[in-house]
mmCIF file of C-alpha atoms in Angstrom:
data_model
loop_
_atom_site.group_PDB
_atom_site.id
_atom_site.type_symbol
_atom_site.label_atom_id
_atom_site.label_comp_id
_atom_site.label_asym_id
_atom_site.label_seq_id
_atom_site.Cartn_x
_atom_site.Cartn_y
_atom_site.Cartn_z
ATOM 1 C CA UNK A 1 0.000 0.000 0.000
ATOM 2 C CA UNK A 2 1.461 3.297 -0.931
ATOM 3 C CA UNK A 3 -0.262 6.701 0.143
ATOM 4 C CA UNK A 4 -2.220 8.627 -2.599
ATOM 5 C CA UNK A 5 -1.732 11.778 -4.460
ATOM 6 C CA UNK A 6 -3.331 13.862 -2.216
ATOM 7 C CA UNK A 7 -2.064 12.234 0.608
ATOM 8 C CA UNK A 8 -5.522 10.690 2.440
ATOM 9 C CA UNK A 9 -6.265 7.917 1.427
ATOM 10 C CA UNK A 10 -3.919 4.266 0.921
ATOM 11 C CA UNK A 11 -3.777 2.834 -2.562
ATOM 12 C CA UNK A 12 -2.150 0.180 -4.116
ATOM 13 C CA UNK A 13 0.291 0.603 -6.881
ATOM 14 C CA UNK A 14 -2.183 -0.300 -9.662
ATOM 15 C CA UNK A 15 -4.670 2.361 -8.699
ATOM 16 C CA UNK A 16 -1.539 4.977 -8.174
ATOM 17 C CA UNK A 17 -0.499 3.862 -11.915
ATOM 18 C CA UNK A 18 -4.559 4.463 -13.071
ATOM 19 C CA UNK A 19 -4.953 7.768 -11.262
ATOM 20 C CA UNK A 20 -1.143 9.117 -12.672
ATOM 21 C CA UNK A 21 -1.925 12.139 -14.467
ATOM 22 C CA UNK A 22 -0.347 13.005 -18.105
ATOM 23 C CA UNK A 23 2.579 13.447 -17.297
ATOM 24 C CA UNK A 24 4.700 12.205 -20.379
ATOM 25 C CA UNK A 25 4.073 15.266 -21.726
ATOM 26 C CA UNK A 26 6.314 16.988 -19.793
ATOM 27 C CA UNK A 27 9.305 14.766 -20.235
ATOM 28 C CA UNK A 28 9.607 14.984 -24.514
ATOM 29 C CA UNK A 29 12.764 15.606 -24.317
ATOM 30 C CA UNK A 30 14.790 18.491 -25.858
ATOM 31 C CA UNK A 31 14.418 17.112 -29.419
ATOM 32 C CA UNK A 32 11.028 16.951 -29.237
ATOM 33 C CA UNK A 33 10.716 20.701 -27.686
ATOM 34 C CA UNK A 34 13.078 21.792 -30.551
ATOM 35 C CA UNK A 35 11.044 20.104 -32.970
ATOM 36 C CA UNK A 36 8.234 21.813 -31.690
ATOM 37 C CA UNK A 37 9.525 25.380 -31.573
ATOM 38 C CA UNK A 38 10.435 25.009 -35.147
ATOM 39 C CA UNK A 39 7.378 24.222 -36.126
ATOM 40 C CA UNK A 40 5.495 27.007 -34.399
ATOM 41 C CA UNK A 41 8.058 29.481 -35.634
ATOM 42 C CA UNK A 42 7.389 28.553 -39.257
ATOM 43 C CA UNK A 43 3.471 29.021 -38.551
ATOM 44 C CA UNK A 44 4.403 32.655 -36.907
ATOM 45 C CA UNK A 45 6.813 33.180 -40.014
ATOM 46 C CA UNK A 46 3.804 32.633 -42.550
ATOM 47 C CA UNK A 47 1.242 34.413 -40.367
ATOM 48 C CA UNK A 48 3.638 37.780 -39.473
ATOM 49 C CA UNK A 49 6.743 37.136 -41.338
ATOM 50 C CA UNK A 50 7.656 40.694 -42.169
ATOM 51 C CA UNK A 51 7.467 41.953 -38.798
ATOM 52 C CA UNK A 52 11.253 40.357 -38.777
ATOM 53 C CA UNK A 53 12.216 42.338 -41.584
ATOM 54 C CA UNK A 54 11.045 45.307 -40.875
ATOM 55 C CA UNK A 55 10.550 45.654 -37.036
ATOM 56 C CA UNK A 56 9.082 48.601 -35.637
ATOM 57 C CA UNK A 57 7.497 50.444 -32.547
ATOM 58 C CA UNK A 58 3.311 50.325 -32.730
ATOM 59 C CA UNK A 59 0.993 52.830 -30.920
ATOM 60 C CA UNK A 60 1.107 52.010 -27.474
ATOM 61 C CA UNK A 61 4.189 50.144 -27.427
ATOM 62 C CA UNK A 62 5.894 53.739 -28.205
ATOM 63 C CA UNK A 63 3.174 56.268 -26.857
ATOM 64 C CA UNK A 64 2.563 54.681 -23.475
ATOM 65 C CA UNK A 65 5.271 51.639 -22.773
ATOM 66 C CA UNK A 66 7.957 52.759 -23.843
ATOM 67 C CA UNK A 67 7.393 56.469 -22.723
ATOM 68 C CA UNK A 68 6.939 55.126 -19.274
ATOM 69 C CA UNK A 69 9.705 52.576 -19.025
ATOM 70 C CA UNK A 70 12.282 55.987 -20.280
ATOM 71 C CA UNK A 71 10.464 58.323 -17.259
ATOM 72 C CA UNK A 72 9.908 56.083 -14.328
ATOM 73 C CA UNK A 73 12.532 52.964 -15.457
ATOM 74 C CA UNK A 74 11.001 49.432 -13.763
ATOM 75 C CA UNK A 75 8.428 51.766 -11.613
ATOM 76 C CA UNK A 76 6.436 51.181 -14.807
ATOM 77 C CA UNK A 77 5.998 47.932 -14.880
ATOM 78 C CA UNK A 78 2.652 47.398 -13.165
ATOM 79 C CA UNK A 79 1.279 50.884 -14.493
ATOM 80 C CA UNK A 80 -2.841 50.230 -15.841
ATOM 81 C CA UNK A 81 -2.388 52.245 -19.042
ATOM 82 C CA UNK A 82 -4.294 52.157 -21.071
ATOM 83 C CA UNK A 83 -6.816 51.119 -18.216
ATOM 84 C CA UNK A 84 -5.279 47.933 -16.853
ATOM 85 C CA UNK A 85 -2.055 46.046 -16.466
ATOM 86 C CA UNK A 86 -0.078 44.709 -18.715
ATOM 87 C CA UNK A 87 3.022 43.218 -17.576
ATOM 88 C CA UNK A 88 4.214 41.332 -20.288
ATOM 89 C CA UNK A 89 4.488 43.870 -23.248
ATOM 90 C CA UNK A 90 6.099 46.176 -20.500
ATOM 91 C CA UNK A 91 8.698 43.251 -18.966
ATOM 92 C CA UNK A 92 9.647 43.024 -23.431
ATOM 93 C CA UNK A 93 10.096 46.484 -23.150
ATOM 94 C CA UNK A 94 12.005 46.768 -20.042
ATOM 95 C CA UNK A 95 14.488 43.967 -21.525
ATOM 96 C CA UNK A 96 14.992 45.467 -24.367
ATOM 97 C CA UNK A 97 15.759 48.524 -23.164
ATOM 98 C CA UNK A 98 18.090 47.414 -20.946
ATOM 99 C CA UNK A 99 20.470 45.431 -24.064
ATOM 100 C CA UNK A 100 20.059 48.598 -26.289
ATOM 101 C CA UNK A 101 17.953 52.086 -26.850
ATOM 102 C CA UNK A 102 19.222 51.823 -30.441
ATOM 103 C CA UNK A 103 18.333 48.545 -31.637
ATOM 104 C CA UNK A 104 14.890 48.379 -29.117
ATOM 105 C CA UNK A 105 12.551 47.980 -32.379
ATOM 106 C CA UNK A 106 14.187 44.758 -33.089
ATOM 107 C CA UNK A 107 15.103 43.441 -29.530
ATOM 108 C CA UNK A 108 11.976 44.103 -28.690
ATOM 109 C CA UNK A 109 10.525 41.402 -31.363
ATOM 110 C CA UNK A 110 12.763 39.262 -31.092
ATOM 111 C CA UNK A 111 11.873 38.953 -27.260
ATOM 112 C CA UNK A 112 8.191 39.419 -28.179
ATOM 113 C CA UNK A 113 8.917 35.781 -30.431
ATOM 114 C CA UNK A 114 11.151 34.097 -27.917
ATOM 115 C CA UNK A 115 8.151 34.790 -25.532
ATOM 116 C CA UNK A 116 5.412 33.243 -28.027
ATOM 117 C CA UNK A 117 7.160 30.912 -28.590
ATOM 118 C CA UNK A 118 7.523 29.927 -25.061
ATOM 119 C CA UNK A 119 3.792 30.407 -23.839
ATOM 120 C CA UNK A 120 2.806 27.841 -27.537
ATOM 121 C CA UNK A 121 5.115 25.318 -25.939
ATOM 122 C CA UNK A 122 3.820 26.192 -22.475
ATOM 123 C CA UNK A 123 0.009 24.775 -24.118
ATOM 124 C CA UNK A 124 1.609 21.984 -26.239
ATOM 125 C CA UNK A 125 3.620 19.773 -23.512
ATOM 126 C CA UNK A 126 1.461 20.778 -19.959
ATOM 127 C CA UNK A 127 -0.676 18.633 -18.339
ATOM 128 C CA UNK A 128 -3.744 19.643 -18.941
ATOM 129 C CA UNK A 129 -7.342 17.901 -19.260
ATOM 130 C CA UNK A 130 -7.963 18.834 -22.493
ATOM 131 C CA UNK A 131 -6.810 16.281 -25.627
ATOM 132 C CA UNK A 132 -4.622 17.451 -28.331
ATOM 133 C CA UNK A 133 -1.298 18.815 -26.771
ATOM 134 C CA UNK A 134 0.967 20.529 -29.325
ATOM 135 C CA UNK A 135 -2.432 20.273 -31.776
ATOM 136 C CA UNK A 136 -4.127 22.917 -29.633
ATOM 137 C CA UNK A 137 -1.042 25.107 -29.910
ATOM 138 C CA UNK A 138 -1.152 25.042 -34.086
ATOM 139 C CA UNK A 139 -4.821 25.619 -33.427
ATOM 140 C CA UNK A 140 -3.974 29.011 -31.808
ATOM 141 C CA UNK A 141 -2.128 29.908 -34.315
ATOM 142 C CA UNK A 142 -4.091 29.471 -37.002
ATOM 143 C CA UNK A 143 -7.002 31.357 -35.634
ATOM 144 C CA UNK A 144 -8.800 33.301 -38.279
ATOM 145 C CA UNK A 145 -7.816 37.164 -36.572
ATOM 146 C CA UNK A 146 -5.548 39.736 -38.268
ATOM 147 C CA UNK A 147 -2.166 39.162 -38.084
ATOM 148 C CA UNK A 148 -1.659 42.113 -35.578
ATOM 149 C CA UNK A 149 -1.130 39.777 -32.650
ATOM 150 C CA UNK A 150 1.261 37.865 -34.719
ATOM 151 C CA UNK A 151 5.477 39.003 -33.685
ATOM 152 C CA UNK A 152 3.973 42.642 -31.949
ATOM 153 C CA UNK A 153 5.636 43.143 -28.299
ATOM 154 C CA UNK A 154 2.319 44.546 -27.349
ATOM 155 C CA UNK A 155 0.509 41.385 -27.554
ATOM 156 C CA UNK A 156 2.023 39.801 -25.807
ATOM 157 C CA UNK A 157 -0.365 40.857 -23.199
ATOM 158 C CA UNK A 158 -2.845 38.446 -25.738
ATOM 159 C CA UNK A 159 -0.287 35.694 -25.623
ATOM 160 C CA UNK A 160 -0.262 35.688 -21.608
ATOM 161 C CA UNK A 161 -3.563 34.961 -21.628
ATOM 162 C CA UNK A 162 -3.227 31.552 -22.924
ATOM 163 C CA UNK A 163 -1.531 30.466 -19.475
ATOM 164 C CA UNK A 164 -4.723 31.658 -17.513
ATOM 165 C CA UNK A 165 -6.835 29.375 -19.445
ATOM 166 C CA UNK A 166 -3.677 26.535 -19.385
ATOM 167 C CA UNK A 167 -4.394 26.768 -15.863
ATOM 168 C CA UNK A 168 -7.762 26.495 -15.824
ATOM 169 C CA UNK A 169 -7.964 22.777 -17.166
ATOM 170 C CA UNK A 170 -4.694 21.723 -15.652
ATOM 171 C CA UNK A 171 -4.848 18.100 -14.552
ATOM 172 C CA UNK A 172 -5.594 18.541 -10.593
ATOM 173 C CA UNK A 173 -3.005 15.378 -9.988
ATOM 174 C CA UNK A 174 -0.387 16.782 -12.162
ATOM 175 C CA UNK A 175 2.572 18.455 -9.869
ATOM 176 C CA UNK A 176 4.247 21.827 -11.121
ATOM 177 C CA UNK A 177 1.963 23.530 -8.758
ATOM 178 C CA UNK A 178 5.208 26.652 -8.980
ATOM 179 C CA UNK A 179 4.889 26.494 -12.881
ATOM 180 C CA UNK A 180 1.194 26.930 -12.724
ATOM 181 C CA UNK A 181 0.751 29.211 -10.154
ATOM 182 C CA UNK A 182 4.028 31.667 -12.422
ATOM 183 C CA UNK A 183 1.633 31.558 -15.324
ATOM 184 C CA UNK A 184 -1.656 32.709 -13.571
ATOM 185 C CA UNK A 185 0.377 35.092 -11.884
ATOM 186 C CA UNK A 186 1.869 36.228 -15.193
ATOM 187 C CA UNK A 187 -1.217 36.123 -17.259
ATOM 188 C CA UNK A 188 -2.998 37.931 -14.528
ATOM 189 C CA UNK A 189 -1.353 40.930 -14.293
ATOM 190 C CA UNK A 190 -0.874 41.106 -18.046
ATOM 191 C CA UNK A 191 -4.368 40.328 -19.107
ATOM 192 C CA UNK A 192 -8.072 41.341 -18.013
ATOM 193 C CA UNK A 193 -9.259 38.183 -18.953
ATOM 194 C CA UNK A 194 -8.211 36.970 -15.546
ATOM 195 C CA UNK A 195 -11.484 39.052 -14.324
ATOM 196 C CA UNK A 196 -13.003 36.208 -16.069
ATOM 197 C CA UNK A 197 -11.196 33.306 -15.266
ATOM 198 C CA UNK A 198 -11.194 34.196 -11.672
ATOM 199 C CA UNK A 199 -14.256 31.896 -10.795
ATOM 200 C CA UNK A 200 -13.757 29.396 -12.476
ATOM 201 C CA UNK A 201 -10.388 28.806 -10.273
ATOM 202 C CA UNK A 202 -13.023 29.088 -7.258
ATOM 203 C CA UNK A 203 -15.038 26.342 -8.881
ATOM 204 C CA UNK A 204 -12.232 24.166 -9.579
ATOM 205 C CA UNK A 205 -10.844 24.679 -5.768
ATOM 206 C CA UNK A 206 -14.457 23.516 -4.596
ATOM 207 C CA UNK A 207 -14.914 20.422 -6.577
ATOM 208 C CA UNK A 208 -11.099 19.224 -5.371
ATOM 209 C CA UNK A 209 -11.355 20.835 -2.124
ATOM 210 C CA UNK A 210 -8.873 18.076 -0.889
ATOM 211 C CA UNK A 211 -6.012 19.659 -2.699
ATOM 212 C CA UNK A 212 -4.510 22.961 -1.224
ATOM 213 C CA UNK A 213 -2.947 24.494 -4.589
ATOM 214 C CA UNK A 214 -6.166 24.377 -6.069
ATOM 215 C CA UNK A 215 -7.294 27.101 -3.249
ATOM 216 C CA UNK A 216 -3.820 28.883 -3.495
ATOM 217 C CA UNK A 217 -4.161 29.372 -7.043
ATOM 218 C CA UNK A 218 -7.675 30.510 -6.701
ATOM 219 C CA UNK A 219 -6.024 33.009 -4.271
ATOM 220 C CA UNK A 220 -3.840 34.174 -6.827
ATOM 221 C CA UNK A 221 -5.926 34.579 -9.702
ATOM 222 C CA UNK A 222 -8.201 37.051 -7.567
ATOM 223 C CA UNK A 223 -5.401 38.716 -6.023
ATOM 224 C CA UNK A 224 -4.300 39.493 -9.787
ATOM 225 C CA UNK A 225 -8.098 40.417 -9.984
ATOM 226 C CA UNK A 226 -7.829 42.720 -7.400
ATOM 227 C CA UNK A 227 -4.982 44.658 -8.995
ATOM 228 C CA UNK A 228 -6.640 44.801 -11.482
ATOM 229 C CA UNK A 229 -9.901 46.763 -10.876
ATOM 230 C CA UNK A 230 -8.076 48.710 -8.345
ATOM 231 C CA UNK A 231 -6.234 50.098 -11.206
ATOM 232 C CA UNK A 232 -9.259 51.087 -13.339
#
């Protein structure tokens, strides 16, 4: 008899191996992630190609970012303009700033790619309920929008919102509670749509009220809320 995931009740090791979450997923291996990231950058090359070519500073990025970041340095970071926060676009920013004022257009987009990049393998390996893996990835990026949120350092703020809803269906026995909890806390204070989300992390900590993180991240996500409207 060996204890169970949540630590209650004693199990034997063929219901642990039954009730062991996705985890594979997790554990491709660096060709496999490589393979991956290729892929995706090909789909971002066909959807916003020339944004790599010809990298530049758009609207807010210029008017309100990068403005801020070059009067009040990191103090910027968790400004609401236009209206609420948006960390990510402003952390780009900040980086890019920080290797060169010169070259920021295309530091800036190249760190706006590295970071899509990252949040499509994010939703292709974690464990999540939903089927699919890397398919639901490509299915992002072949969503039927203008190619605006395609390789812009402002949307970024659009690509943090995928780990709020990764989070959401996250397999409750899956581990990487740190991993999870980064992303809501990311995609919360880069996105409104955590406003949104919010209850359905309250829902998910009632129905497996036997598992702390599932409160703690419920926690999170309306702390993030908080900040949120209290910048409004």
């Amino acid at each position: 008899m060996i204890a169970s995931v949540d630590g209650t009740t004693p199990m034997d090791a063929t219901t642990a191996a039954v009730v062991e979450p996705r985890g594979p997923r997790w554990r491709r291996g660096w060709a496999g992630l490589a393979a991956l990231a290729f892929a995706f950058l090909v789909m971002l090359l066909f959807r916003r190609g020339h944004q790599l070519v010809s990298p530049q500073v758009w609207a807010e990025d210029g008017s309100i970012i990068l403005r801020g970041l070059l009067d009040r340095g990191a103090a910027s970071l968790l400004a609401a303009e236009p209206g609420y926060m948006i960390l990510a676009p402003r952390l780009v920013a900040w980086a890019s700033l920080a290797t060169s004022l010169s070259f920021h257009p295309l530091i800036s987009t190249l760190l706006a790619w590295l970071f899509t990049l990252g949040v499509l393998l994010f939703v292709a390996t974690c464990p999540t309920k939903l089927a699919g893996g890397p398919l639901l990835a490509f299915s992002v990026l072949l969503v039927p929008t203008d190619a605006e949120v395609f390789g812009i350092p402002l949307y970024a703020m659009w690509w943090s919102g995928l780990l709020i809803l990764a989070a959401i269906f996250w397999d409750e026995r899956a581990r990487h509670v740190p991993v999870r909890a980064a992303g809501v806390v990311l995609g919360g204070l880069s996105s409104p749509l955590v406003i949104m989300a919010a209850p359905l992390f309250w829902v998910r900590a009632i129905v497996h009220r036997s598992r702390w993180h599932e409160w703690m991240l419920a926690v999170i996500a309306t702390l993030c809320v908080a900040l949120q409207v209290l910048q409004v």
